[in-house]
Short mmCIF file of C-alpha atoms in Angstrom, two decimals:
data_model
loop_
_atom_site.label_atom_id
_atom_site.label_comp_id
_atom_site.label_asym_id
_atom_site.label_seq_id
_atom_site.Cartn_x
_atom_site.Cartn_y
_atom_site.Cartn_z
CA MET A 583 214.60 116.89 -59.20
CA THR A 584 215.84 113.80 -57.32
CA ASP A 585 217.65 110.98 -59.16
CA PHE A 586 215.79 107.67 -58.72
CA SER A 587 217.89 105.70 -61.21
CA ASP A 588 219.14 103.14 -58.67
CA LYS A 589 215.74 102.62 -57.00
CA VAL A 590 213.31 99.73 -57.47
CA VAL A 591 209.56 99.89 -56.77
CA TYR A 592 207.38 96.98 -55.64
CA GLN A 593 203.67 97.22 -56.41
CA ILE A 594 201.21 95.85 -53.87
CA TYR A 595 197.55 95.18 -54.65
CA PRO A 596 196.51 95.08 -50.97
CA LYS A 597 193.24 93.28 -51.61
CA SER A 598 195.17 90.22 -52.85
CA PHE A 599 198.50 90.52 -50.99
CA ARG A 600 197.95 89.19 -47.47
CA ASP A 601 194.84 88.85 -45.30
CA ALA A 602 195.83 89.44 -41.67
CA ASN A 603 192.37 89.28 -40.06
CA GLY A 604 190.98 86.18 -41.76
CA ASP A 605 188.09 87.67 -43.73
CA GLY A 606 189.36 86.60 -47.17
CA PHE A 607 190.23 90.17 -48.09
CA GLY A 608 193.81 91.53 -48.04
CA ASP A 609 194.56 94.46 -45.74
CA ILE A 610 197.19 96.94 -44.54
CA PRO A 611 198.18 94.86 -41.48
CA GLY A 612 198.87 92.07 -43.99
CA VAL A 613 201.35 94.33 -45.76
CA ILE A 614 203.02 95.11 -42.42
CA GLU A 615 203.43 91.35 -41.81
CA LYS A 616 205.52 91.08 -44.98
CA LEU A 617 207.78 94.11 -44.60
CA ASP A 618 210.82 92.03 -43.69
CA TYR A 619 210.29 89.92 -46.82
CA LEU A 620 210.20 93.10 -48.91
CA ARG A 621 213.28 94.52 -47.21
CA GLU A 622 215.13 91.28 -47.93
CA LEU A 623 214.06 91.50 -51.57
CA GLY A 624 215.87 94.84 -51.66
CA VAL A 625 213.18 97.21 -52.98
CA ASP A 626 213.07 100.92 -52.11
CA TYR A 627 209.42 101.95 -52.48
CA LEU A 628 206.14 100.12 -51.93
CA TRP A 629 203.38 101.29 -54.27
CA LEU A 630 199.98 100.46 -52.80
CA THR A 631 196.96 100.54 -55.09
CA PRO A 632 193.98 102.45 -53.63
CA PHE A 633 192.70 101.48 -50.19
CA PHE A 634 190.37 104.46 -49.82
CA PRO A 635 186.61 104.10 -49.18
CA SER A 636 185.08 102.82 -52.39
CA PRO A 637 182.08 100.85 -53.64
CA GLN A 638 184.71 98.67 -55.39
CA ARG A 639 183.10 98.84 -58.81
CA ASP A 640 186.61 99.14 -60.23
CA ASN A 641 188.58 97.51 -57.41
CA GLY A 642 189.23 100.74 -55.55
CA TYR A 643 189.91 103.00 -58.53
CA ASP A 644 186.46 104.46 -57.87
CA VAL A 645 187.33 106.58 -54.85
CA ALA A 646 184.57 107.86 -52.55
CA ASP A 647 186.89 109.66 -50.07
CA TYR A 648 190.57 110.41 -50.67
CA GLN A 649 191.45 111.07 -47.03
CA LYS A 650 190.14 107.98 -45.27
CA ILE A 651 190.88 104.25 -45.16
CA ASP A 652 188.24 101.77 -46.28
CA PRO A 653 187.46 99.68 -43.16
CA LYS A 654 188.04 96.52 -45.22
CA PHE A 655 191.73 97.47 -45.38
CA GLY A 656 192.13 98.65 -41.78
CA ILE A 657 192.23 102.01 -40.01
CA MET A 658 194.37 105.13 -40.32
CA GLU A 659 196.60 103.96 -37.47
CA ASP A 660 197.46 100.87 -39.53
CA LEU A 661 198.62 103.04 -42.40
CA GLU A 662 200.60 105.31 -40.09
CA ASN A 663 202.31 102.21 -38.68
CA LEU A 664 203.04 100.98 -42.19
CA ILE A 665 204.64 104.30 -43.13
CA ARG A 666 206.77 104.33 -39.96
CA LEU A 667 207.82 100.67 -40.08
CA SER A 668 208.65 100.89 -43.78
CA ARG A 669 210.80 103.95 -43.19
CA GLU A 670 212.66 102.11 -40.42
CA ARG A 671 213.49 99.42 -43.00
CA GLY A 672 214.66 101.93 -45.59
CA MET A 673 211.52 101.83 -47.74
CA GLY A 674 209.04 104.55 -48.68
CA ILE A 675 205.32 104.27 -49.39
CA MET A 676 203.92 105.35 -52.76
CA LEU A 677 200.21 106.19 -52.81
CA ASP A 678 198.05 105.71 -55.89
CA MET A 679 196.09 108.89 -56.58
CA VAL A 680 193.06 108.55 -58.88
CA PHE A 681 192.52 112.14 -59.96
CA ASN A 682 190.87 111.74 -63.36
CA HIS A 683 187.57 110.72 -61.78
CA THR A 684 185.81 110.00 -58.50
CA SER A 685 183.21 107.46 -57.56
CA THR A 686 179.66 108.65 -58.05
CA GLU A 687 179.34 107.98 -54.32
CA HIS A 688 181.85 110.74 -53.55
CA GLU A 689 180.35 113.64 -51.59
CA TRP A 690 181.17 116.05 -54.42
CA PHE A 691 179.18 114.06 -56.97
CA ARG A 692 176.27 113.49 -54.61
CA LYS A 693 176.03 117.24 -54.10
CA ALA A 694 176.20 117.72 -57.87
CA LEU A 695 173.27 115.31 -58.34
CA SER A 696 171.28 117.15 -55.69
CA GLY A 697 171.40 120.26 -57.87
CA ASP A 698 174.33 122.11 -56.29
CA GLU A 699 175.75 124.08 -59.21
CA HIS A 700 179.07 124.66 -57.42
CA TYR A 701 179.73 120.92 -57.35
CA GLN A 702 178.28 120.30 -60.79
CA LYS A 703 181.23 122.38 -62.03
CA TYR A 704 183.55 119.83 -60.36
CA TYR A 705 182.53 117.37 -63.09
CA ILE A 706 181.92 117.46 -66.83
CA PHE A 707 178.19 117.89 -67.25
CA LYS A 708 176.62 118.75 -70.60
CA GLU A 709 173.04 119.87 -71.26
CA GLY A 710 171.05 117.56 -73.50
CA THR A 711 168.20 115.20 -74.12
CA PRO A 712 168.24 111.45 -73.52
CA GLU A 713 168.18 110.66 -77.25
CA ARG A 714 171.65 112.00 -78.06
CA ALA A 715 174.85 111.87 -76.00
CA PRO A 716 177.14 114.92 -76.30
CA THR A 717 179.68 112.84 -78.30
CA ASN A 718 180.04 109.29 -79.55
CA TRP A 719 183.05 108.60 -77.31
CA GLU A 720 183.28 105.10 -75.86
CA SER A 721 184.06 104.13 -72.27
CA LYS A 722 187.28 102.22 -71.69
CA PHE A 723 185.08 99.52 -70.15
CA GLY A 724 182.65 99.33 -73.08
CA GLY A 725 179.54 101.30 -74.03
CA SER A 726 179.05 105.06 -74.11
CA ALA A 727 181.34 107.37 -72.13
CA TRP A 728 178.29 109.48 -71.19
CA GLU A 729 175.45 108.89 -68.75
CA TYR A 730 172.18 110.83 -68.74
CA VAL A 731 170.72 112.19 -65.48
CA PRO A 732 166.98 112.78 -66.09
CA GLU A 733 166.54 114.94 -62.98
CA LEU A 734 169.18 117.38 -64.19
CA LYS A 735 168.53 116.97 -67.93
CA LYS A 736 172.29 116.67 -68.26
CA TRP A 737 174.88 114.11 -69.28
CA TYR A 738 178.07 113.50 -67.33
CA LEU A 739 181.32 112.14 -68.76
CA HIS A 740 182.79 108.85 -67.50
CA LEU A 741 185.75 107.59 -69.51
CA PHE A 742 185.70 104.45 -67.35
CA ASP A 743 182.81 102.82 -65.49
CA VAL A 744 179.48 104.63 -65.27
CA THR A 745 180.14 105.01 -61.52
CA GLN A 746 183.44 106.86 -62.20
CA ALA A 747 182.58 110.44 -63.10
CA ASP A 748 185.38 112.49 -64.71
CA LEU A 749 186.56 115.54 -62.80
CA ASN A 750 186.70 118.96 -64.45
CA TRP A 751 190.34 120.01 -64.12
CA ASP A 752 189.60 123.29 -65.91
CA ASN A 753 187.88 124.36 -62.69
CA PRO A 754 190.55 125.88 -60.37
CA ASP A 755 188.52 124.78 -57.34
CA VAL A 756 188.97 121.14 -58.39
CA ARG A 757 192.72 121.55 -58.73
CA GLU A 758 192.90 123.15 -55.28
CA GLU A 759 190.92 120.27 -53.75
CA LEU A 760 193.37 117.77 -55.25
CA LYS A 761 196.37 119.73 -53.96
CA GLU A 762 194.90 119.63 -50.45
CA ILE A 763 194.58 115.85 -50.71
CA LEU A 764 198.29 115.55 -51.55
CA ARG A 765 199.22 117.90 -48.70
CA PHE A 766 197.20 115.73 -46.31
CA TRP A 767 199.21 112.64 -47.26
CA LYS A 768 202.49 114.54 -47.18
CA GLU A 769 201.74 115.33 -43.55
CA LYS A 770 201.29 111.60 -42.92
CA GLY A 771 204.80 110.91 -44.21
CA ILE A 772 204.09 109.83 -47.78
CA ARG A 773 207.05 110.61 -50.09
CA ALA A 774 205.96 109.13 -53.42
CA PHE A 775 202.85 109.30 -55.59
CA ARG A 776 201.60 107.37 -58.60
CA PHE A 777 199.01 109.29 -60.64
CA ASP A 778 196.41 107.11 -62.34
CA VAL A 779 195.69 107.85 -66.05
CA ILE A 780 196.94 111.36 -65.38
CA ASN A 781 197.36 112.30 -69.05
CA LEU A 782 193.58 112.08 -69.54
CA VAL A 783 192.62 114.82 -67.08
CA SER A 784 192.73 117.82 -69.44
CA LYS A 785 189.72 117.64 -71.73
CA PRO A 786 189.23 119.76 -74.88
CA GLU A 787 187.03 122.83 -74.62
CA GLN A 788 185.04 121.77 -77.67
CA MET A 789 184.09 118.08 -77.61
CA LYS A 790 183.61 116.44 -81.00
CA ASP A 791 182.50 113.06 -82.29
CA ASP A 792 185.28 110.64 -83.21
CA PHE A 793 184.51 108.86 -86.48
CA GLU A 794 187.82 106.95 -86.52
CA GLY A 795 188.25 105.73 -82.95
CA ASP A 796 186.76 105.78 -79.46
CA GLY A 797 187.44 109.45 -78.69
CA ARG A 798 190.83 109.10 -77.02
CA LYS A 799 192.61 111.23 -79.61
CA PHE A 800 190.69 114.24 -78.28
CA TYR A 801 191.50 113.86 -74.59
CA SER A 802 194.82 111.95 -74.34
CA ASP A 803 197.66 114.36 -73.45
CA GLY A 804 195.05 117.15 -73.47
CA PRO A 805 195.48 120.89 -74.08
CA HIS A 806 196.49 121.98 -70.56
CA ILE A 807 198.01 118.78 -69.17
CA HIS A 808 201.59 120.06 -68.82
CA GLU A 809 200.42 123.34 -67.33
CA TYR A 810 198.24 121.56 -64.76
CA LEU A 811 200.95 119.06 -63.77
CA LYS A 812 203.52 121.81 -63.25
CA GLU A 813 201.05 123.70 -61.10
CA LEU A 814 200.19 120.64 -59.01
CA VAL A 815 203.82 119.65 -58.39
CA HIS A 816 204.98 123.21 -57.66
CA ASP A 817 202.13 124.21 -55.36
CA VAL A 818 202.26 121.01 -53.29
CA ARG A 819 206.09 121.10 -53.32
CA ILE A 820 206.66 117.54 -54.40
CA GLU A 821 209.43 118.25 -56.93
CA GLU A 822 211.83 116.01 -54.98
CA PHE A 823 209.32 113.19 -54.42
CA MET A 824 209.21 110.09 -56.59
CA THR A 825 206.24 110.71 -58.86
CA VAL A 826 205.14 108.47 -61.71
CA GLY A 827 202.36 109.07 -64.17
CA GLU A 828 200.31 106.34 -65.80
CA MET A 829 200.00 107.54 -69.39
CA SER A 830 197.21 106.08 -71.49
CA SER A 831 197.70 106.06 -75.29
CA THR A 832 200.43 108.66 -74.93
CA SER A 833 203.30 109.75 -77.18
CA LEU A 834 207.06 109.74 -76.78
CA ALA A 835 207.24 113.52 -77.17
CA HIS A 836 204.77 114.06 -74.33
CA CYS A 837 206.51 111.55 -72.05
CA ILE A 838 209.80 113.36 -72.53
CA ARG A 839 208.08 116.55 -71.36
CA TYR A 840 206.36 114.79 -68.46
CA SER A 841 209.60 113.31 -67.11
CA ALA A 842 212.51 115.57 -68.15
CA PRO A 843 213.92 117.09 -64.92
CA LYS A 844 213.98 120.63 -66.34
CA GLU A 845 210.17 120.50 -66.83
CA LYS A 846 209.53 119.84 -63.11
CA GLU A 847 206.46 117.71 -63.77
CA LEU A 848 207.02 114.01 -62.90
CA SER A 849 209.97 111.75 -62.12
CA MET A 850 208.99 109.13 -64.71
CA CYS A 851 206.21 107.71 -66.90
CA PHE A 852 204.47 104.43 -67.58
CA ASN A 853 203.57 103.85 -71.21
CA PHE A 854 201.86 100.73 -72.54
CA HIS A 855 202.77 100.50 -76.20
CA HIS A 856 205.01 97.46 -75.65
CA LEU A 857 202.10 95.62 -74.05
CA LYS A 858 199.91 95.89 -77.16
CA VAL A 859 202.11 93.86 -79.52
CA ASP A 860 199.79 90.87 -79.12
CA TYR A 861 196.60 92.87 -79.81
CA ASP A 862 195.15 92.01 -83.21
CA ASP A 863 194.68 95.31 -85.08
CA GLY A 864 194.87 97.20 -81.77
CA ASP A 865 191.94 95.31 -80.22
CA LYS A 866 192.76 94.15 -76.69
CA TRP A 867 190.22 91.33 -76.87
CA ALA A 868 191.39 89.98 -80.25
CA ILE A 869 194.21 87.56 -79.52
CA LYS A 870 197.24 87.01 -81.70
CA ALA A 871 200.84 85.89 -81.20
CA ALA A 872 203.16 88.63 -79.97
CA ASP A 873 204.91 90.61 -82.71
CA TYR A 874 208.49 90.44 -81.41
CA LYS A 875 209.83 92.62 -84.22
CA LYS A 876 207.40 95.35 -83.13
CA LEU A 877 208.29 94.76 -79.47
CA LYS A 878 211.97 95.36 -80.18
CA GLU A 879 211.22 98.43 -82.30
CA LEU A 880 209.12 99.95 -79.53
CA PHE A 881 211.72 99.35 -76.83
CA ILE A 882 214.43 100.86 -79.04
CA GLU A 883 212.28 103.86 -79.99
CA TRP A 884 211.31 104.67 -76.40
CA GLN A 885 214.66 103.92 -74.79
CA MET A 886 216.62 105.97 -77.32
CA GLY A 887 214.02 108.73 -77.52
CA MET A 888 213.78 109.19 -73.76
CA GLN A 889 217.57 109.13 -73.48
CA GLN A 890 218.00 111.80 -76.16
CA GLY A 891 215.27 113.97 -74.62
CA ASP A 892 216.45 113.46 -71.01
CA GLY A 893 213.19 111.73 -70.13
CA TRP A 894 212.90 108.75 -67.77
CA ASN A 895 211.03 105.48 -68.18
CA ALA A 896 209.23 103.39 -65.58
CA LEU A 897 210.25 99.84 -66.59
CA PHE A 898 207.62 97.14 -66.18
CA TRP A 899 205.89 94.09 -67.61
CA CYS A 900 203.15 93.53 -65.01
CA ASN A 901 200.72 95.50 -62.89
CA HIS A 902 197.18 95.19 -61.53
CA ASP A 903 195.74 95.75 -65.04
CA GLN A 904 197.98 93.43 -67.05
CA PRO A 905 198.13 89.64 -67.53
CA ARG A 906 201.11 87.81 -66.05
CA ILE A 907 204.09 88.21 -68.35
CA VAL A 908 205.33 84.61 -68.05
CA SER A 909 201.94 83.38 -69.32
CA ARG A 910 201.93 86.05 -71.98
CA MET A 911 205.45 86.02 -73.45
CA GLY A 912 207.20 83.22 -71.62
CA ASP A 913 206.55 79.54 -70.99
CA GLU A 914 204.31 78.03 -68.34
CA GLY A 915 205.82 74.57 -68.76
CA THR A 916 209.35 73.21 -69.01
CA CYS A 917 210.98 76.63 -69.42
CA TRP A 918 208.88 78.38 -66.78
CA ARG A 919 211.84 79.27 -64.54
CA GLU A 920 214.15 80.27 -67.39
CA SER A 921 211.56 82.42 -69.17
CA ALA A 922 210.58 84.18 -65.92
CA LYS A 923 214.23 85.04 -65.29
CA MET A 924 214.88 86.15 -68.87
CA LEU A 925 211.88 88.46 -68.95
CA ALA A 926 212.92 89.94 -65.59
CA GLY A 927 216.50 90.61 -66.69
CA MET A 928 215.40 92.01 -70.03
CA ILE A 929 213.30 94.74 -68.43
CA HIS A 930 215.33 95.45 -65.27
CA LEU A 931 218.65 96.19 -66.96
CA MET A 932 217.35 98.84 -69.35
CA ARG A 933 217.48 102.59 -68.77
CA GLY A 934 214.77 103.55 -66.27
CA THR A 935 213.33 102.65 -62.87
CA PRO A 936 212.11 99.03 -62.57
CA TYR A 937 208.73 98.10 -61.09
CA ILE A 938 207.93 94.63 -59.74
CA TYR A 939 204.29 93.60 -59.37
CA GLN A 940 203.48 91.29 -56.45
CA GLY A 941 204.06 87.67 -57.39
CA GLU A 942 206.12 88.58 -60.45
CA GLU A 943 209.24 87.89 -58.39
CA ILE A 944 208.20 84.24 -57.99
CA GLY A 945 206.97 83.79 -61.57
CA MET A 946 203.21 83.71 -60.93
CA LEU A 947 200.97 82.72 -63.85
CA ASN A 948 197.58 83.76 -65.24
CA ALA A 949 194.36 82.73 -63.50
CA HIS A 950 193.13 80.26 -66.16
CA TYR A 951 189.60 80.38 -64.76
CA PRO A 952 187.29 77.88 -66.53
CA SER A 953 184.07 79.76 -65.69
CA ILE A 954 182.80 83.35 -66.00
CA GLU A 955 181.47 83.03 -62.43
CA GLN A 956 185.05 83.12 -61.13
CA TYR A 957 185.81 86.54 -62.62
CA ARG A 958 185.36 89.71 -60.58
CA ASP A 959 186.66 92.54 -62.79
CA VAL A 960 184.04 94.95 -64.15
CA GLU A 961 185.87 95.32 -67.47
CA SER A 962 186.07 91.55 -67.94
CA LEU A 963 182.41 90.99 -67.08
CA ASN A 964 181.34 93.78 -69.45
CA TYR A 965 183.48 92.53 -72.32
CA TYR A 966 182.37 88.94 -71.86
CA GLN A 967 178.84 90.10 -72.68
CA ILE A 968 180.09 92.34 -75.51
CA LEU A 969 181.99 89.44 -77.07
CA LEU A 970 178.92 87.21 -76.86
CA GLU A 971 176.81 89.94 -78.50
CA LYS A 972 179.40 90.10 -81.30
CA GLY A 973 178.81 86.43 -82.03
CA LYS A 974 181.62 84.79 -80.08
CA THR A 975 180.87 81.49 -78.38
CA LYS A 976 181.19 81.21 -74.61
CA LYS A 977 184.37 79.19 -75.12
CA GLU A 978 185.87 81.90 -77.36
CA ALA A 979 184.87 84.69 -74.96
CA LEU A 980 186.41 82.82 -72.01
CA ALA A 981 189.59 82.26 -74.02
CA ALA A 982 189.84 86.02 -74.56
CA LEU A 983 189.39 86.65 -70.83
CA ALA A 984 191.93 83.96 -69.98
CA ALA A 985 194.51 85.88 -72.01
CA ARG A 986 193.53 89.48 -71.25
CA SER A 987 191.48 89.83 -68.06
CA ARG A 988 192.81 92.12 -65.37
CA ASP A 989 191.85 89.42 -62.88
CA ASN A 990 194.90 87.47 -64.13
CA SER A 991 197.05 89.72 -61.96
CA ARG A 992 194.63 89.95 -59.04
CA THR A 993 194.63 86.36 -57.85
CA PRO A 994 195.92 85.96 -54.27
CA MET A 995 199.65 86.19 -53.65
CA GLN A 996 201.15 82.72 -53.33
CA TRP A 997 203.14 82.66 -50.08
CA ASN A 998 203.14 78.91 -49.42
CA GLY A 999 201.62 75.58 -50.43
CA GLU A 1000 198.54 75.72 -48.18
CA GLU A 1001 194.96 75.68 -49.47
CA TYR A 1002 194.79 79.43 -50.06
CA GLY A 1003 198.48 79.90 -50.64
CA GLY A 1004 199.13 81.51 -47.27
CA PHE A 1005 197.11 84.55 -48.39
CA SER A 1006 194.27 83.79 -45.98
CA GLU A 1007 192.80 81.05 -43.82
CA LYS A 1008 189.40 81.77 -45.36
CA GLU A 1009 188.22 81.49 -48.96
CA PRO A 1010 189.56 84.61 -50.74
CA TRP A 1011 187.42 87.29 -52.36
CA ILE A 1012 188.67 86.01 -55.72
CA PRO A 1013 189.64 82.39 -56.46
CA MET A 1014 193.23 81.24 -56.43
CA SER A 1015 194.85 80.94 -59.84
CA ALA A 1016 194.02 77.60 -61.44
CA ALA A 1017 197.75 77.54 -62.34
CA TYR A 1018 198.73 77.67 -58.64
CA ARG A 1019 201.69 75.32 -58.14
CA LYS A 1020 203.66 74.73 -54.96
CA GLU A 1021 206.95 75.58 -56.65
CA ILE A 1022 205.50 79.00 -57.51
CA THR A 1023 205.42 80.18 -53.89
CA VAL A 1024 207.66 82.30 -51.71
CA GLU A 1025 208.12 79.40 -49.28
CA ALA A 1026 209.45 77.09 -52.03
CA GLN A 1027 211.83 79.68 -53.46
CA GLN A 1028 213.05 81.70 -50.48
CA HIS A 1029 216.09 79.54 -49.71
CA ASP A 1030 216.77 78.27 -53.24
CA LYS A 1031 219.71 80.16 -54.76
CA ASN A 1032 218.56 79.17 -58.28
CA SER A 1033 214.95 80.30 -57.85
CA VAL A 1034 213.16 83.09 -59.70
CA LEU A 1035 212.97 84.96 -56.38
CA SER A 1036 216.75 84.75 -55.90
CA PHE A 1037 217.22 86.00 -59.45
CA TYR A 1038 215.14 89.10 -58.72
CA LYS A 1039 217.25 89.77 -55.63
CA GLN A 1040 220.35 89.59 -57.83
CA LEU A 1041 218.88 92.05 -60.33
CA ILE A 1042 218.00 94.55 -57.62
CA ALA A 1043 221.43 94.24 -56.01
CA MET A 1044 223.18 94.69 -59.37
CA ARG A 1045 221.38 97.98 -60.03
CA LYS A 1046 222.69 99.31 -56.73
CA ARG A 1047 226.17 97.84 -57.15
CA TYR A 1048 226.93 98.86 -60.76
CA PRO A 1049 226.37 102.53 -61.68
CA VAL A 1050 226.37 101.55 -65.35
CA ILE A 1051 222.97 99.86 -64.84
CA ALA A 1052 221.45 102.80 -62.99
CA ARG A 1053 222.91 105.67 -64.98
CA GLY A 1054 224.61 104.33 -68.11
CA GLU A 1055 223.62 105.17 -71.66
CA ILE A 1056 221.87 102.53 -73.72
CA SER A 1057 222.44 101.37 -77.30
CA PHE A 1058 221.15 98.47 -79.37
CA PRO A 1059 223.41 96.24 -81.51
CA GLU A 1060 221.92 94.40 -84.50
CA THR A 1061 221.09 90.76 -83.75
CA GLU A 1062 219.95 89.66 -87.25
CA THR A 1063 216.83 88.02 -85.81
CA ASP A 1064 213.62 89.33 -84.28
CA MET A 1065 213.79 86.67 -81.57
CA VAL A 1066 216.98 87.93 -79.93
CA PHE A 1067 216.84 91.25 -78.09
CA ALA A 1068 220.21 92.73 -77.20
CA TYR A 1069 221.41 95.99 -75.73
CA GLN A 1070 224.49 97.60 -74.23
CA ARG A 1071 224.75 99.94 -71.26
CA THR A 1072 227.82 102.21 -71.08
CA LEU A 1073 229.15 104.57 -68.40
CA GLY A 1074 232.71 105.75 -68.87
CA GLU A 1075 234.88 102.64 -69.12
CA GLN A 1076 232.14 100.39 -67.72
CA GLU A 1077 229.94 98.39 -70.07
CA ILE A 1078 227.44 95.56 -69.86
CA VAL A 1079 225.85 93.59 -72.68
CA VAL A 1080 222.42 91.97 -72.27
CA LEU A 1081 221.41 89.13 -74.61
CA CYS A 1082 217.84 87.79 -74.48
CA ASN A 1083 216.37 84.91 -76.46
CA LEU A 1084 212.63 85.58 -76.69
CA ASP A 1085 211.99 82.24 -78.36
CA LYS A 1086 211.29 78.70 -77.19
CA LYS A 1087 213.84 77.59 -79.79
CA GLU A 1088 217.61 78.05 -79.79
CA GLN A 1089 218.84 81.22 -81.47
CA ALA A 1090 222.32 82.23 -82.62
CA VAL A 1091 223.80 85.69 -82.08
CA ARG A 1092 227.16 86.94 -83.34
CA THR A 1093 229.30 88.59 -80.69
CA ALA A 1094 231.08 91.91 -81.15
CA ASP A 1095 234.88 91.93 -80.86
CA GLU A 1096 234.83 94.20 -77.81
CA TRP A 1097 232.61 91.76 -75.86
CA ARG A 1098 235.16 88.97 -75.98
CA GLY A 1099 236.81 88.53 -72.65
CA TYR A 1100 233.96 90.21 -70.76
CA GLN A 1101 233.01 88.38 -67.57
CA VAL A 1102 229.63 86.72 -67.19
CA LEU A 1103 227.72 88.84 -64.67
CA LEU A 1104 224.39 87.01 -64.78
CA LYS A 1105 222.76 84.03 -66.51
CA ASN A 1106 219.45 82.21 -66.18
CA TYR A 1107 220.64 78.67 -67.00
CA ASP A 1108 222.32 77.66 -63.76
CA GLU A 1109 224.66 74.98 -65.16
CA ARG A 1110 225.43 76.80 -68.41
CA LYS A 1111 229.13 77.06 -69.31
CA ILE A 1112 229.87 80.19 -71.33
CA ASN A 1113 233.06 80.85 -73.27
CA PRO A 1114 233.43 84.64 -73.53
CA GLU A 1115 235.77 84.18 -76.52
CA GLU A 1116 233.15 82.56 -78.78
CA GLU A 1117 232.33 84.42 -82.00
CA VAL A 1118 228.77 83.09 -82.08
CA TYR A 1119 226.64 82.27 -79.05
CA THR A 1120 223.89 79.70 -79.43
CA LEU A 1121 221.28 80.86 -76.96
CA LYS A 1122 219.10 78.19 -75.39
CA PRO A 1123 215.30 78.67 -75.25
CA TYR A 1124 214.51 81.86 -73.29
CA GLU A 1125 218.17 82.23 -72.37
CA LEU A 1126 219.52 85.43 -70.80
CA MET A 1127 223.21 86.29 -70.65
CA VAL A 1128 224.68 89.44 -69.14
CA LEU A 1129 228.31 90.09 -69.97
CA GLY A 1130 230.27 92.99 -68.60
CA ASN A 1131 233.40 94.99 -68.08
CA VAL A 1132 232.67 96.51 -64.69
#
């Protein structure tokens, strides 16, 4: 399988990236407008979240037709132009394939509801009566994971929204349909695919109640998942494509199998364990301070485990489902720039392929909406009501959304200092972030060599310049404090050392003898003078230092 170790992926949420036709809704022509910006950034692939026809119950992850373009985003010719123009600039397009479920408006599901038994077998229907669901599993968006259809006297499974019916991958006809969809996009020139919650697609033959959790232990990394992935990749002949799987509640052992080249399944995996260290007792909506000791332990476990098993990580902080990392683990105030740079360097220089989510490269912040009326996300709206029903006040429920809502990442991209940030000339489909500041725009940072944007360009260029970053082994020296994260990358005689202060306070770290005399390759305090011979470094708040022998 192809080596993607020196590549960098940029994720685009088209709906919020750039509105080219002035309707307040981002589109594919808007992406085309910004291709030169993306080429200058230095990225290799552009991952676009779904732009297929959809009722938009889950912002496009409820697909009604996998082979067409939703008119809100443009027409097929627009996408064909995007593929061609990106290729001319040395970038590929990664499509987001949502194969665990379809929208209930998809033709297959409509035929199933009409009584067509052939299409009912495309989904997971269970006979029953309205009083008792087949299992007590919970939807990821709250409530039961089952919906009763009185006309059929059957329940169907929906691990997500009630309008997102789970596909039955045990049916060979379903797998063949999905292969044909991939072949269609291959013909269009697509050379990379991201597979949404792909490790959930293989369900157990016998479905049981879960008296300890929400049911996920029965269907995560299911019984035939590796078999089905191998079949999909082999039959569509995408072994050499960049393929990444979003893995929900997965394990290290499974991710090694998913991504090890000898398995011929996927190029790499997303896992989310490191983004749950600020969940109180595993509850996304219960807020607590981040557990930095746990964060370090998770990074070490996954980096070392994947290295030993020849697996490959997708490196990321942010995406369309996650809050902005600077708001979450950095500083929105006086150390905004430094913390944004530190968090970027920390993730980009590890072993794996880095992903940048739109706006991350300029240090965008959470939405900070003061009112529930400003939210659009189905999960957030559902959980607002759930939190109120659990006895939370409106203020407490809004505080939980302010920290956790997926809308935090979906506010319009901030291109300039105009009313709608250069995203559109019309009021956007979702309000601008209340934390929108003119210094957090592309326009303000593009020609500033000390900006967050310039720092990201440096990180991307370093990965391509120094093989030790792309292909070196990783190890983790002891730092004697949970608030300093350090690691070394080694390839032959080349070595780099990355030191990250996760704290808003100064932290001391003792240097190893072999580091002394290394040159400073990168730092996030522009005027900082560093003596490579020092035995102890006193790291400033959120300071990053990269030392190296390259």
